Each structure stands twice: as structure tokens, then as C-alpha cells.
CSV table of C-alpha atoms and ligand atoms in Angstrom, one decimal:
chain,number,residue,atom,x,y,z
A,747,UNK,CA,117.4,102.5,75.3
A,748,UNK,CA,114.4,100.4,76.4
A,749,UNK,CA,114.5,98.5,79.8
A,750,UNK,CA,112.1,95.8,80.9
A,751,UNK,CA,111.4,95.8,84.6
A,752,UNK,CA,109.9,92.5,85.9
A,753,UNK,CA,107.5,92.6,88.9
A,754,UNK,CA,104.3,94.5,90.1
A,755,UNK,CA,105.2,96.1,93.4
A,756,UNK,CA,106.3,99.5,94.8
A,757,UNK,CA,110.0,98.3,94.4
A,758,UNK,CA,109.3,97.8,90.7
A,759,UNK,CA,107.5,101.2,90.4
A,760,UNK,CA,110.5,102.9,92.1
A,761,UNK,CA,112.9,101.1,89.7
A,762,UNK,CA,110.9,102.1,86.7
A,763,UNK,CA,110.7,105.7,87.9
A,764,UNK,CA,114.6,105.9,88.4
A,765,UNK,CA,115.5,104.1,85.2
A,766,UNK,CA,113.0,106.2,83.4
A,767,UNK,CA,115.2,109.3,84.1
A,768,UNK,CA,117.4,108.0,81.2
A,769,UNK,CA,115.5,105.3,79.3
A,770,UNK,CA,112.1,104.1,78.3
A,771,UNK,CA,110.6,101.4,80.7
A,772,UNK,CA,108.2,98.7,80.1
A,773,UNK,CA,107.2,96.8,83.3
A,774,UNK,CA,105.7,93.4,83.3
A,775,UNK,CA,103.1,92.8,84.7
A,776,UNK,CA,103.7,96.4,86.3
A,777,UNK,CA,100.9,98.3,88.0
A,778,UNK,CA,98.5,101.2,87.4
A,779,UNK,CA,101.1,103.7,88.8
A,780,UNK,CA,103.7,102.7,86.1
A,781,UNK,CA,102.1,104.6,83.2
A,782,UNK,CA,102.8,107.8,81.4
A,783,UNK,CA,105.6,110.2,80.4
A,784,UNK,CA,108.2,111.2,82.9
A,785,UNK,CA,109.7,114.6,83.3
A,786,UNK,CA,112.9,113.2,81.5
A,787,UNK,CA,110.6,112.7,78.4
A,788,UNK,CA,111.0,108.9,78.7
A,789,UNK,CA,108.0,106.7,78.8
A,790,UNK,CA,106.9,104.2,81.6
A,791,UNK,CA,104.3,101.6,80.7
A,792,UNK,CA,102.9,98.3,82.0
A,793,UNK,CA,102.2,95.2,80.0
A,794,UNK,CA,100.5,91.8,80.7
A,795,UNK,CA,103.0,90.2,78.3
A,796,UNK,CA,105.5,87.8,79.9
A,797,UNK,CA,109.0,89.0,80.1
A,798,UNK,CA,110.3,86.6,77.5
A,799,UNK,CA,107.9,88.3,74.9
A,800,UNK,CA,108.9,91.8,75.8
A,801,UNK,CA,111.7,93.2,73.4
A,802,UNK,CA,114.2,95.3,75.5
A,803,UNK,CA,118.0,96.2,75.6
A,804,UNK,CA,118.1,95.4,79.4
A,805,UNK,CA,116.0,93.3,81.8
A,806,UNK,CA,115.9,94.1,85.5
A,807,UNK,CA,114.2,91.4,87.6
A,808,UNK,CA,112.5,92.7,90.8
A,809,UNK,CA,111.1,89.7,92.8
A,810,UNK,CA,113.0,86.6,94.1
A,811,UNK,CA,110.6,84.0,92.8
A,812,UNK,CA,111.2,84.4,89.1
A,813,UNK,CA,115.1,84.6,89.8
A,814,UNK,CA,114.9,81.3,91.9
A,815,UNK,CA,112.9,79.9,89.0
A,816,UNK,CA,115.6,80.7,86.4
A,817,UNK,CA,114.0,83.6,84.5
A,818,UNK,CA,117.5,85.3,84.2
A,819,UNK,CA,119.0,82.1,82.7
A,820,UNK,CA,116.3,81.8,80.2
A,821,UNK,CA,116.6,85.4,79.1
A,822,UNK,CA,120.4,85.1,78.9
A,823,UNK,CA,120.1,81.9,76.8
A,824,UNK,CA,118.3,84.3,74.2
A,825,UNK,CA,121.2,86.6,74.3
A,826,UNK,CA,119.6,89.2,76.5
A,827,UNK,CA,121.4,91.5,79.0
A,828,UNK,CA,119.9,90.8,82.4
A,829,UNK,CA,120.4,92.4,85.8
A,830,UNK,CA,119.7,89.6,88.2
A,831,UNK,CA,121.4,86.4,89.1
A,832,UNK,CA,120.6,82.9,87.6
A,833,UNK,CA,119.0,80.2,89.5
A,834,UNK,CA,122.4,79.2,90.8
A,835,UNK,CA,123.1,82.4,92.5
A,836,UNK,CA,119.5,82.9,93.5
A,837,UNK,CA,119.7,79.8,95.5
A,838,UNK,CA,121.3,82.1,98.2
A,839,UNK,CA,117.7,83.4,98.9
A,840,UNK,CA,115.9,80.2,97.8
A,841,UNK,CA,117.6,78.0,100.4
A,842,UNK,CA,118.6,79.3,103.8
A,843,UNK,CA,120.7,76.1,104.4
A,844,UNK,CA,122.8,77.1,101.1
A,845,UNK,CA,123.2,80.6,102.3
A,846,UNK,CA,124.5,79.4,105.6
A,847,UNK,CA,126.8,76.9,103.9
A,848,UNK,CA,128.2,79.6,101.6
A,849,UNK,CA,128.6,82.1,104.5
A,850,UNK,CA,130.4,79.4,106.6
A,851,UNK,CA,132.8,78.5,103.7
A,852,UNK,CA,133.5,82.1,103.0
A,853,UNK,CA,134.3,82.9,106.6
A,854,UNK,CA,131.5,85.5,107.0
A,855,UNK,CA,130.4,86.4,110.5
A,856,UNK,CA,126.9,85.0,111.0
A,857,UNK,CA,124.8,83.3,113.7
A,858,UNK,CA,125.7,79.8,114.8
A,859,UNK,CA,123.5,77.4,112.9
A,860,UNK,CA,122.5,73.8,111.9
A,861,UNK,CA,120.1,72.4,109.4
A,862,UNK,CA,117.7,69.5,109.8
A,863,UNK,CA,115.1,67.7,107.6
A,864,UNK,CA,111.8,66.1,108.6
A,865,UNK,CA,113.4,62.7,109.6
A,866,UNK,CA,115.7,64.5,112.1
A,867,UNK,CA,113.3,65.8,114.7
A,868,UNK,CA,115.2,64.5,117.8
A,869,UNK,CA,118.6,65.8,116.6
A,870,UNK,CA,116.8,69.1,115.8
A,871,UNK,CA,115.3,69.4,119.3
A,872,UNK,CA,118.7,68.7,120.9
A,873,UNK,CA,120.4,71.4,119.0
A,874,UNK,CA,117.7,73.9,119.7
A,875,UNK,CA,117.9,73.0,123.5
A,876,UNK,CA,121.6,73.5,123.5
A,877,UNK,CA,121.5,77.1,122.2
A,878,UNK,CA,122.1,80.0,124.6
A,879,UNK,CA,120.0,83.1,124.4
A,880,UNK,CA,117.0,83.3,122.0
A,881,UNK,CA,116.0,80.7,119.4
A,882,UNK,CA,115.5,81.2,115.6
A,883,UNK,CA,113.8,78.6,113.4
A,884,UNK,CA,113.6,79.3,109.7
A,885,UNK,CA,112.0,77.3,106.8
A,886,UNK,CA,114.8,76.3,104.3
A,887,UNK,CA,112.5,77.3,101.3
A,888,UNK,CA,111.0,80.6,100.4
A,889,UNK,CA,108.0,81.6,102.6
A,890,UNK,CA,107.4,85.3,101.6
A,891,UNK,CA,109.4,86.6,104.5
A,892,UNK,CA,107.0,84.8,107.0
A,893,UNK,CA,108.9,81.5,107.6
A,894,UNK,CA,111.0,82.8,110.4
A,895,UNK,CA,110.3,82.5,114.2
A,896,UNK,CA,112.5,84.4,116.7
A,897,UNK,CA,111.7,83.7,120.3
A,898,UNK,CA,113.2,83.5,123.8
A,899,UNK,CA,110.8,80.7,124.7
A,900,UNK,CA,112.1,77.1,124.1
A,901,UNK,CA,108.7,75.6,124.1
A,902,UNK,CA,107.4,78.0,121.5
A,903,UNK,CA,110.5,77.3,119.3
A,904,UNK,CA,110.1,73.5,119.7
A,905,UNK,CA,106.3,73.7,118.7
A,906,UNK,CA,107.2,75.8,115.7
A,907,UNK,CA,110.0,73.4,114.7
A,908,UNK,CA,107.7,70.3,114.9
A,909,UNK,CA,105.0,72.0,112.8
A,910,UNK,CA,107.5,73.2,110.2
A,911,UNK,CA,109.2,69.8,109.9
A,912,UNK,CA,105.8,68.1,109.8
A,913,UNK,CA,104.9,70.3,106.8
A,914,UNK,CA,101.7,71.4,108.5
A,915,UNK,CA,102.7,75.2,108.8
A,916,UNK,CA,104.7,75.9,105.6
A,917,UNK,CA,104.2,72.8,103.4
A,918,UNK,CA,107.4,71.6,101.5
A,919,UNK,CA,109.2,74.8,102.3
A,920,UNK,CA,109.4,74.0,106.0
A,921,UNK,CA,110.2,70.3,105.6
A,922,UNK,CA,113.8,71.3,106.1
A,923,UNK,CA,114.7,74.0,108.6
A,924,UNK,CA,117.7,76.0,109.7
A,925,UNK,CA,118.0,76.7,113.4
A,926,UNK,CA,120.2,79.6,114.6
A,927,UNK,CA,121.2,81.3,117.8
A,928,UNK,CA,119.6,84.8,118.1
A,929,UNK,CA,121.8,87.8,117.4
A,930,UNK,CA,121.0,91.0,119.1
A,931,UNK,CA,121.5,94.5,117.7
A,932,UNK,CA,120.1,97.0,115.2
A,933,UNK,CA,119.4,95.7,111.7
A,934,UNK,CA,120.6,97.3,108.5
A,935,UNK,CA,120.0,96.7,104.9
A,936,UNK,CA,122.9,97.2,102.5
A,937,UNK,CA,122.0,96.9,98.8
A,938,UNK,CA,125.0,96.1,96.7
A,939,UNK,CA,125.2,96.2,92.9
A,940,UNK,CA,127.7,93.6,91.5
A,941,UNK,CA,128.9,92.2,88.2
A,942,UNK,CA,130.2,89.1,90.1
A,943,UNK,CA,133.7,90.7,90.8
A,944,UNK,CA,133.2,94.3,91.7
A,945,UNK,CA,130.9,95.6,94.3
A,946,UNK,CA,129.1,99.0,94.3
A,947,UNK,CA,127.2,99.5,97.7
A,948,UNK,CA,124.2,101.8,97.5
A,949,UNK,CA,123.3,104.1,100.4
A,950,UNK,CA,122.3,102.2,103.6
A,951,UNK,CA,118.8,101.8,104.6
A,952,UNK,CA,116.8,100.7,107.6
A,953,UNK,CA,113.7,98.6,107.1
A,954,UNK,CA,110.7,98.0,109.5
A,955,UNK,CA,109.5,94.3,109.2
A,956,UNK,CA,106.8,94.0,111.8
A,957,UNK,CA,103.2,95.1,110.9
A,958,UNK,CA,102.6,97.2,114.1
A,959,UNK,CA,104.2,100.3,115.5
A,960,UNK,CA,106.7,99.6,118.2
A,961,UNK,CA,107.7,96.4,116.3
A,962,UNK,CA,104.5,94.6,117.4
A,963,UNK,CA,102.8,91.8,115.6
A,964,UNK,CA,103.8,89.5,112.9
A,965,UNK,CA,106.5,89.9,110.3
A,966,UNK,CA,105.5,91.4,106.9
A,967,UNK,CA,107.4,92.0,103.6
A,968,UNK,CA,108.3,95.5,105.1
A,969,UNK,CA,106.1,98.4,106.3
A,970,UNK,CA,108.6,101.3,105.9
A,971,UNK,CA,112.2,102.5,105.4
A,972,UNK,CA,114.5,105.3,105.7
A,973,UNK,CA,117.8,106.3,104.3
A,974,UNK,CA,120.5,107.4,105.2
A,975,UNK,CA,121.1,105.7,108.5
A,976,UNK,CA,122.7,108.2,110.9
A,977,UNK,CA,124.7,105.6,112.8
A,978,UNK,CA,126.2,104.0,109.6
A,979,UNK,CA,129.2,105.7,108.2
A,980,UNK,CA,131.4,104.9,105.0
A,981,UNK,CA,133.8,102.9,107.2
A,982,UNK,CA,131.1,100.6,108.5
A,983,UNK,CA,129.8,100.1,104.8
A,984,UNK,CA,133.4,99.4,103.7
A,985,UNK,CA,133.8,96.8,106.4
A,986,UNK,CA,130.6,95.0,105.5
A,987,UNK,CA,131.7,95.0,101.7
A,988,UNK,CA,135.1,93.7,102.7
A,989,UNK,CA,134.2,91.1,105.4
A,990,UNK,CA,130.8,89.9,104.1
A,991,UNK,CA,130.0,90.8,100.5
A,992,UNK,CA,133.3,90.2,98.7
A,993,UNK,CA,134.2,86.9,100.5
A,994,UNK,CA,130.7,85.6,99.6
A,995,UNK,CA,131.1,86.6,95.9
A,996,UNK,CA,134.6,85.0,95.9
A,997,UNK,CA,133.0,81.7,97.2
A,998,UNK,CA,130.3,81.9,94.5
A,999,UNK,CA,133.0,82.3,91.8
A,1000,UNK,CA,134.9,79.3,93.2
A,1001,UNK,CA,131.5,77.4,92.7
A,1002,UNK,CA,131.3,78.6,89.2
A,1003,UNK,CA,128.4,81.1,89.9
A,1004,UNK,CA,128.5,84.3,87.7
A,1005,UNK,CA,126.5,86.6,89.9
A,1006,UNK,CA,125.3,89.8,88.1
A,1007,UNK,CA,122.7,91.7,89.8
A,1008,UNK,CA,121.8,93.0,93.4
A,1009,UNK,CA,123.1,91.3,96.4
A,1010,UNK,CA,121.3,92.7,99.4
A,1011,UNK,CA,123.0,92.0,102.7
A,1012,UNK,CA,120.6,91.8,105.7
A,1013,UNK,CA,122.9,92.6,108.7
A,1014,UNK,CA,122.7,92.7,112.5
A,1015,UNK,CA,125.0,95.4,114.0
A,1016,UNK,CA,126.0,93.4,117.0
A,1017,UNK,CA,128.4,94.5,119.9
A,1018,UNK,CA,131.1,92.4,118.1
A,1019,UNK,CA,130.5,94.1,114.7
A,1020,UNK,CA,128.2,93.6,111.8
A,1021,UNK,CA,127.1,90.0,111.2
A,1022,UNK,CA,125.1,88.5,108.3
A,1023,UNK,CA,121.4,87.6,108.9
A,1024,UNK,CA,120.7,86.7,105.3
A,1025,UNK,CA,121.4,87.6,101.7
A,1026,UNK,CA,118.5,88.5,99.4
A,1027,UNK,CA,119.2,88.3,95.7
A,1028,UNK,CA,117.2,91.4,94.6
A,1029,UNK,CA,116.5,94.9,95.6
A,1030,UNK,CA,114.8,95.3,99.1
A,1031,UNK,CA,111.2,96.4,99.2
A,1032,UNK,CA,110.6,99.1,100.7
A,1033,UNK,CA,114.3,99.9,101.0
A,1034,UNK,CA,114.6,100.6,97.2
A,1035,UNK,CA,111.7,103.2,97.4
A,1036,UNK,CA,113.8,105.1,100.1
A,1037,UNK,CA,117.2,104.6,98.5
A,1038,UNK,CA,116.6,105.3,94.8
A,1039,UNK,CA,115.0,108.8,95.2
A,1040,UNK,CA,118.3,109.9,96.8
A,1041,UNK,CA,120.3,108.6,93.9
A,1042,UNK,CA,121.6,111.5,91.7
A,1043,UNK,CA,123.7,109.5,89.3
A,1044,UNK,CA,122.4,107.4,86.5
A,1045,UNK,CA,120.8,104.1,87.6
A,1046,UNK,CA,120.3,102.6,84.1
A,1047,UNK,CA,124.0,102.7,83.1
A,1048,UNK,CA,125.0,101.3,86.5
A,1049,UNK,CA,122.6,98.3,86.1
A,1050,UNK,CA,123.6,97.8,82.4
A,1051,UNK,CA,127.4,97.7,83.3
A,1052,UNK,CA,126.6,95.1,86.0
A,1053,UNK,CA,124.5,93.1,83.6
A,1054,UNK,CA,127.3,93.2,81.1
A,1055,UNK,CA,129.9,92.0,83.5
A,1056,UNK,CA,131.8,95.3,83.5
A,1057,UNK,CA,131.0,97.6,86.3
A,1058,UNK,CA,134.2,99.5,85.5
A,1059,UNK,CA,132.4,100.5,82.3
A,1060,UNK,CA,129.7,102.5,84.1
A,1061,UNK,CA,130.7,106.0,83.0
A,1062,UNK,CA,129.4,107.3,86.3
A,1063,UNK,CA,131.7,105.3,88.5
A,1064,UNK,CA,130.6,105.3,92.2
A,1065,UNK,CA,126.9,106.3,92.5
A,1066,UNK,CA,126.2,109.7,93.9
A,1067,UNK,CA,123.6,110.1,96.6
A,1068,UNK,CA,122.0,113.4,97.6
A,1069,UNK,CA,122.5,114.7,101.1
A,1070,UNK,CA,118.6,114.6,101.4
A,1071,UNK,CA,116.9,112.1,103.6
A,1072,UNK,CA,114.2,109.8,102.4
A,1073,UNK,CA,111.4,108.2,104.4
A,1074,UNK,CA,109.1,105.6,102.9
A,1075,UNK,CA,105.8,104.7,104.6
A,1076,UNK,CA,103.9,101.5,103.4
A,1077,UNK,CA,99.9,101.6,103.5
A,1078,UNK,CA,98.8,98.1,103.8
A,1079,UNK,CA,95.3,96.4,103.3
A,1080,UNK,CA,93.3,95.4,106.3
A,1081,UNK,CA,94.2,91.9,107.5
A,1082,UNK,CA,97.6,92.1,106.1
A,1083,UNK,CA,99.9,90.1,106.5
A,1084,UNK,CA,97.8,87.1,107.5
A,1085,UNK,CA,94.8,87.5,105.4
A,1086,UNK,CA,94.6,90.8,103.5
A,1087,UNK,CA,91.2,92.0,102.3
A,1088,UNK,CA,91.3,93.7,99.0
A,1089,UNK,CA,88.9,95.6,96.7
A,1090,UNK,CA,88.8,98.9,98.8
A,1091,UNK,CA,88.4,102.1,96.8
A,1092,UNK,CA,91.8,104.2,97.0
A,1093,UNK,CA,91.3,107.9,97.3
A,1094,UNK,CA,93.6,110.9,97.7
A,1095,UNK,CA,96.6,110.0,95.5
A,1096,UNK,CA,96.5,113.2,93.4
A,1097,UNK,CA,96.6,115.2,96.5
A,1098,UNK,CA,99.4,113.3,98.2
A,1099,UNK,CA,101.5,113.2,94.9
A,1100,UNK,CA,101.5,116.9,94.4
A,1101,UNK,CA,103.1,117.6,97.8
A,1102,UNK,CA,106.7,118.8,97.4
A,1103,UNK,CA,109.2,116.0,97.5
A,1104,UNK,CA,106.7,113.3,97.6
A,1105,UNK,CA,106.6,110.2,95.4
A,1106,UNK,CA,103.6,107.7,95.7
A,1107,UNK,CA,104.6,104.3,94.5
A,1108,UNK,CA,101.9,101.7,93.8
A,1109,UNK,CA,102.2,98.2,95.0
A,1110,UNK,CA,98.8,96.3,95.2
A,1111,UNK,CA,96.5,98.5,93.2
A,1112,UNK,CA,94.3,97.8,90.2
A,1113,UNK,CA,91.9,99.8,88.0
A,1114,UNK,CA,88.3,98.4,88.1
A,1115,UNK,CA,86.0,98.3,85.1
A,1116,UNK,CA,84.9,101.8,85.8
A,1117,UNK,CA,88.4,103.2,85.9
A,1118,UNK,CA,88.5,103.5,89.7
A,1119,UNK,CA,91.6,102.6,91.7
A,1120,UNK,CA,91.1,99.7,94.0
A,1121,UNK,CA,93.3,97.7,96.5
A,1122,UNK,CA,94.5,94.4,95.1
A,1123,UNK,CA,97.4,93.2,97.4
A,1124,UNK,CA,98.6,93.2,100.9
A,1125,UNK,CA,101.0,96.2,100.6
A,1126,UNK,CA,98.9,98.8,98.6
A,1127,UNK,CA,101.1,101.9,98.4
A,1128,UNK,CA,104.5,103.1,99.4
A,1129,UNK,CA,104.7,106.9,100.0
A,1130,UNK,CA,108.3,108.2,99.9
A,1131,UNK,CA,109.1,111.8,100.9
A,1132,UNK,CA,112.5,113.6,100.5
A,1133,UNK,CA,113.5,116.3,103.0
A,1134,UNK,CA,116.6,118.1,104.1
A,1135,UNK,CA,116.9,115.7,107.1
A,1136,UNK,CA,115.1,112.8,108.4
A,1137,UNK,CA,112.8,114.8,110.6
A,1138,UNK,CA,111.6,116.9,107.6
A,1139,UNK,CA,111.4,113.9,105.3
A,1140,UNK,CA,109.3,112.0,108.0
A,1141,UNK,CA,106.9,115.0,108.5
A,1142,UNK,CA,106.3,115.2,104.8
A,1143,UNK,CA,105.7,111.4,104.3
A,1144,UNK,CA,103.1,111.3,107.1
A,1145,UNK,CA,101.5,114.5,105.7
A,1146,UNK,CA,101.2,112.6,102.3
A,1147,UNK,CA,99.9,109.4,103.8
A,1148,UNK,CA,97.2,111.3,105.8
A,1149,UNK,CA,95.9,112.5,102.4
A,1150,UNK,CA,95.5,108.9,101.2
A,1151,UNK,CA,92.5,106.8,102.2
A,1152,UNK,CA,91.2,103.3,101.7
A,1153,UNK,CA,89.0,101.2,104.1
A,1154,UNK,CA,91.0,99.5,106.8
A,1155,UNK,CA,94.4,101.1,105.8
A,1156,UNK,CA,97.2,99.9,108.1
A,1157,UNK,CA,100.2,102.3,108.4
A,1158,UNK,CA,102.9,102.2,111.1
A,1159,UNK,CA,103.2,105.6,112.8
A,1160,UNK,CA,106.8,105.1,113.9
A,1161,UNK,CA,108.8,104.9,110.7
A,1162,UNK,CA,112.1,106.7,111.0
A,1163,UNK,CA,111.2,107.8,114.6
A,1164,UNK,CA,113.9,105.7,116.4
A,1165,UNK,CA,116.9,107.6,114.8
A,1166,UNK,CA,115.3,111.0,115.6
A,1167,UNK,CA,114.9,110.0,119.2
A,1168,UNK,CA,118.5,108.7,119.4
A,1169,UNK,CA,119.7,112.0,118.0
A,1170,UNK,CA,118.1,113.8,120.9
A,1171,UNK,CA,115.9,116.9,120.9
A,1172,UNK,CA,116.2,119.7,118.4
B,1986,AMP,P1,115.3,86.4,107.3
B,1986,AMP,O1,114.2,86.0,106.5
B,1986,AMP,O2,116.4,85.4,107.5
B,1986,AMP,O3,115.8,87.7,107.0
B,1986,AMP,O4,114.6,86.6,108.8
B,1986,AMP,C1,113.6,87.5,109.0
B,1986,AMP,C2,113.9,88.4,110.2
B,1986,AMP,O5,114.1,87.6,111.3
B,1986,AMP,C3,115.2,89.2,110.2
B,1986,AMP,O6,115.1,90.5,109.4
B,1986,AMP,C4,115.5,89.4,111.7
B,1986,AMP,O7,114.7,90.4,112.1
B,1986,AMP,C5,115.0,88.1,112.2
B,1986,AMP,N1,116.2,87.1,112.3
B,1986,AMP,C6,116.6,86.2,111.4
B,1986,AMP,N2,117.6,85.5,111.8
B,1986,AMP,C7,118.0,86.0,113.0
B,1986,AMP,C8,119.0,85.7,114.0
B,1986,AMP,N3,119.9,84.8,113.9
B,1986,AMP,N4,119.0,86.6,115.2
B,1986,AMP,C9,118.0,87.6,115.4
B,1986,AMP,N5,117.0,87.8,114.5
B,1986,AMP,C10,117.0,87.0,113.3
B,1987,LIG,N1,112.4,94.6,103.1
B,1987,LIG,C1,112.8,93.3,103.2
B,1987,LIG,C2,113.0,92.6,101.9
B,1987,LIG,O1,112.9,93.2,101.0
B,1987,LIG,O2,113.2,91.4,102.0
């Protein structure tokens, strides 16, 4: 079997590596890490050819932009098996207003909200001023994870609202906004595989969104992750599936949307139970890099069954995860996320990659004319380590990261620290 993975980040490298345990992989455009023969005997390669020109038995689409743009529809129109929703389902991530409309119709617990467009500044200000607690102002359209302001300061929220609606801060994506009340609690990412009917949750993960240790500085695509999450048990996962994921899929089915792919629930664990922050329509990055290395059962057959509309057909049934913990630490370019500076020479990967239980996934890397590895994007690498528990995995991940070097490398030093402190000494 040959699987085409669409995308070029560490998420796609991790997907290629996990699929490569049971199938040949061609990634488009891929990255320099996606290259070679795996211990399984399968091959993993990158190609500059567009997905429509790659022949494969299954297509797995990584990023949201091509999904929102209808790539899955175009491939399905050619009779291809695709893991990833069509443009109709991808609108859940492409429009925050649509997401909130679906969540409200489905009765899913989420933050109180309203949506406004550029002609409605007065009404938007009034709604904002009427909220209790903190304020959240989001661009309706995609903004690479950077279109959300969360603040306790009404003046700051109002200024942000005005800039978004005027189109000065986020262009067209911000000319419609969603305003929400702020929810309080710990965040959780639950990645669910679905064929539109059945839901198979993967192991829960925790993501770190801010650039700086201690959750300081601006939001990024994600600076690290860990799995499992000690505070989250099967009962909690079950209640998220029952109360949030399944009602949403039922609502989509009523709208005629056949959603086959990954539905990623971004959740706030509030005092009154889990509430939905947002859905993403694809695997999380870097959650995938922490979750897939723990997967013991076959990913390829699971994704193929979802793409075929029959998750019951997946011979493996419920995915099996190892008891090991995984910690993923992202190494980002200087200036990321505001203005990343690229072109730096990357060193130490061979040393990091030979450490036991360590996987180095490439994100923004490229080979220069002389064959040297250089940085080419905001997030450059994601280093995952497996260990008997979170403390062991964390120690190995940071040992591996310390072997890697490029100029101005930014790394958070507190990935997976919080759950260890919460568990107490020892
Ligand atoms: P989103 O792009 O909707 O996931 O928002 C990005 C981040 O903003 C989330 O991961 C949360 O940290 C935060 N956020 C979004 N909406 C809310 C909310 N209603 N209350 C508190 N934090 C939020
Ligand atoms: N890690 C957050 C995301 O994938 O959107």
C-alpha cells in the first residue's frame, strides 16, 4: 500500500513515520527528514509534485489550508480514498462563526459568543462591554493561530476589535469577528478519528501555545506537547466524545456533511466540566508528534477505514497506546512567531537522533546547494522522547534538544513540567 501525506511540517513527518510502519509513504512537499527506508522495510520519500499528481492508495491531508480550499473534494472527485474532510466540513476551522453556530445548534457546551462584521462596530463594542470576566476577540477567518486575543482589559479588547474589523490587523480574515466570554481552566487536546458516524479518540495530549516559558509572549502554532495527561482519565474522554464530538458530527450529518478525517477538539477543563474552545479539522501540531509515537496498533488501517467510511472495518478496532509517556519539544527560529529569521545552519541531529527513545521530526528545514541542513521556517524541529513516565521522557527530550544547535534557537524549558509539579515530589 502507498500513502500520500500532504504537508511539510513535523506533524507530517510524524504521520509519515507512523504510517511507514505498515505502508510506503510519499509526502508532498514533505521535508528533508522524510527520506529513506524505515525499520519496517517501507520507504518514506518527499516529492515536489502536487498531491493531484501523486499516485497513491490513500491520501492523508495534514494542514487546514488545503482542506478549507477543497483538496479532499478534488481528490475524491477522482475516486481517491482521502483522510480529511471536504471544504464543507473544513469550514468548522475555516470560520469561527460557523464553528460557534454548529456548536450552539448541537447543544455543545462552549463560551457565550456573538459575531459581528465591519459595519457593526457599535453593536460589537456593546456586546464586549456587557461580558463578565475576561474578553476574547477572534478573527472569523484563518490567521495561522494568531488571530485570537484573550485579555482582562476592556480597552485592549476594544482596540483589538476595532483593528480587526477595520481590516488593518488581519486583512479580510478579521473583517468579521467572534467575541466570546473567557473560560477558565486547563486546556486539553483530544484528537478523534471519525468516518462521519463513529468516533475513535486517540490518547489525550496537552499543548503549549505561547512562545515563552511560563506561558509568556505571543501565541504560536505550538511549542511543545506531552501525552498522556495525568489528570485526564477514560471517563473524561468518554464524556467529551458523548457531549461534544458526537453531537457535533450529528449536526454536520443533518447538514449533509460527510466528515471523514480527524476532528480535533480543543477543550477547556472548567469547574463546570469540559467546554469546547474550538474544533480543528486536522491532526494537531505538535500534539501528533507526542501521540503517534505511543500508538502500538496500526495507524494506516485506522485512517484507511475512516477514509472508506467504515471505521468498524479497521481490523485493529480500538487503537492501542503504550503505557510509555511522550514529551515533544519544539525548536523554533529566532524571531518566531512574529518575524522568524531563517537560513541558520542546523547541527547535532545525528547525535540527538541516536539517543534511546528519541525521534527528531523536521518542520522548517531545507538542504542547501552544498547539502547542509538549514532552517527554513518558524518551527524548525520537534524532538520527541519516549520514557517510562513523564519525568523520564522529559529528561530525554531535553537531553536530545541540548545536542541540537542553530543560531538563535528558541526552546521552552517548561514543557511537561506542570504535571510533574502537580504530582508532587518523587
Ligand atoms: P483558538 O484559535 O480558538 O483555539 O484560540 C487560541 C487560544 O486562545 C486557545 O488555545 C485558548 O488558549 C485561547 N482561547 C480561545 N478562546 C477562549 C475562550 N473563550 N476562553 C479562554 N481562552 C480562549
Ligand atoms: N497545536 C495546536 C494546533 O495544532 O492547532
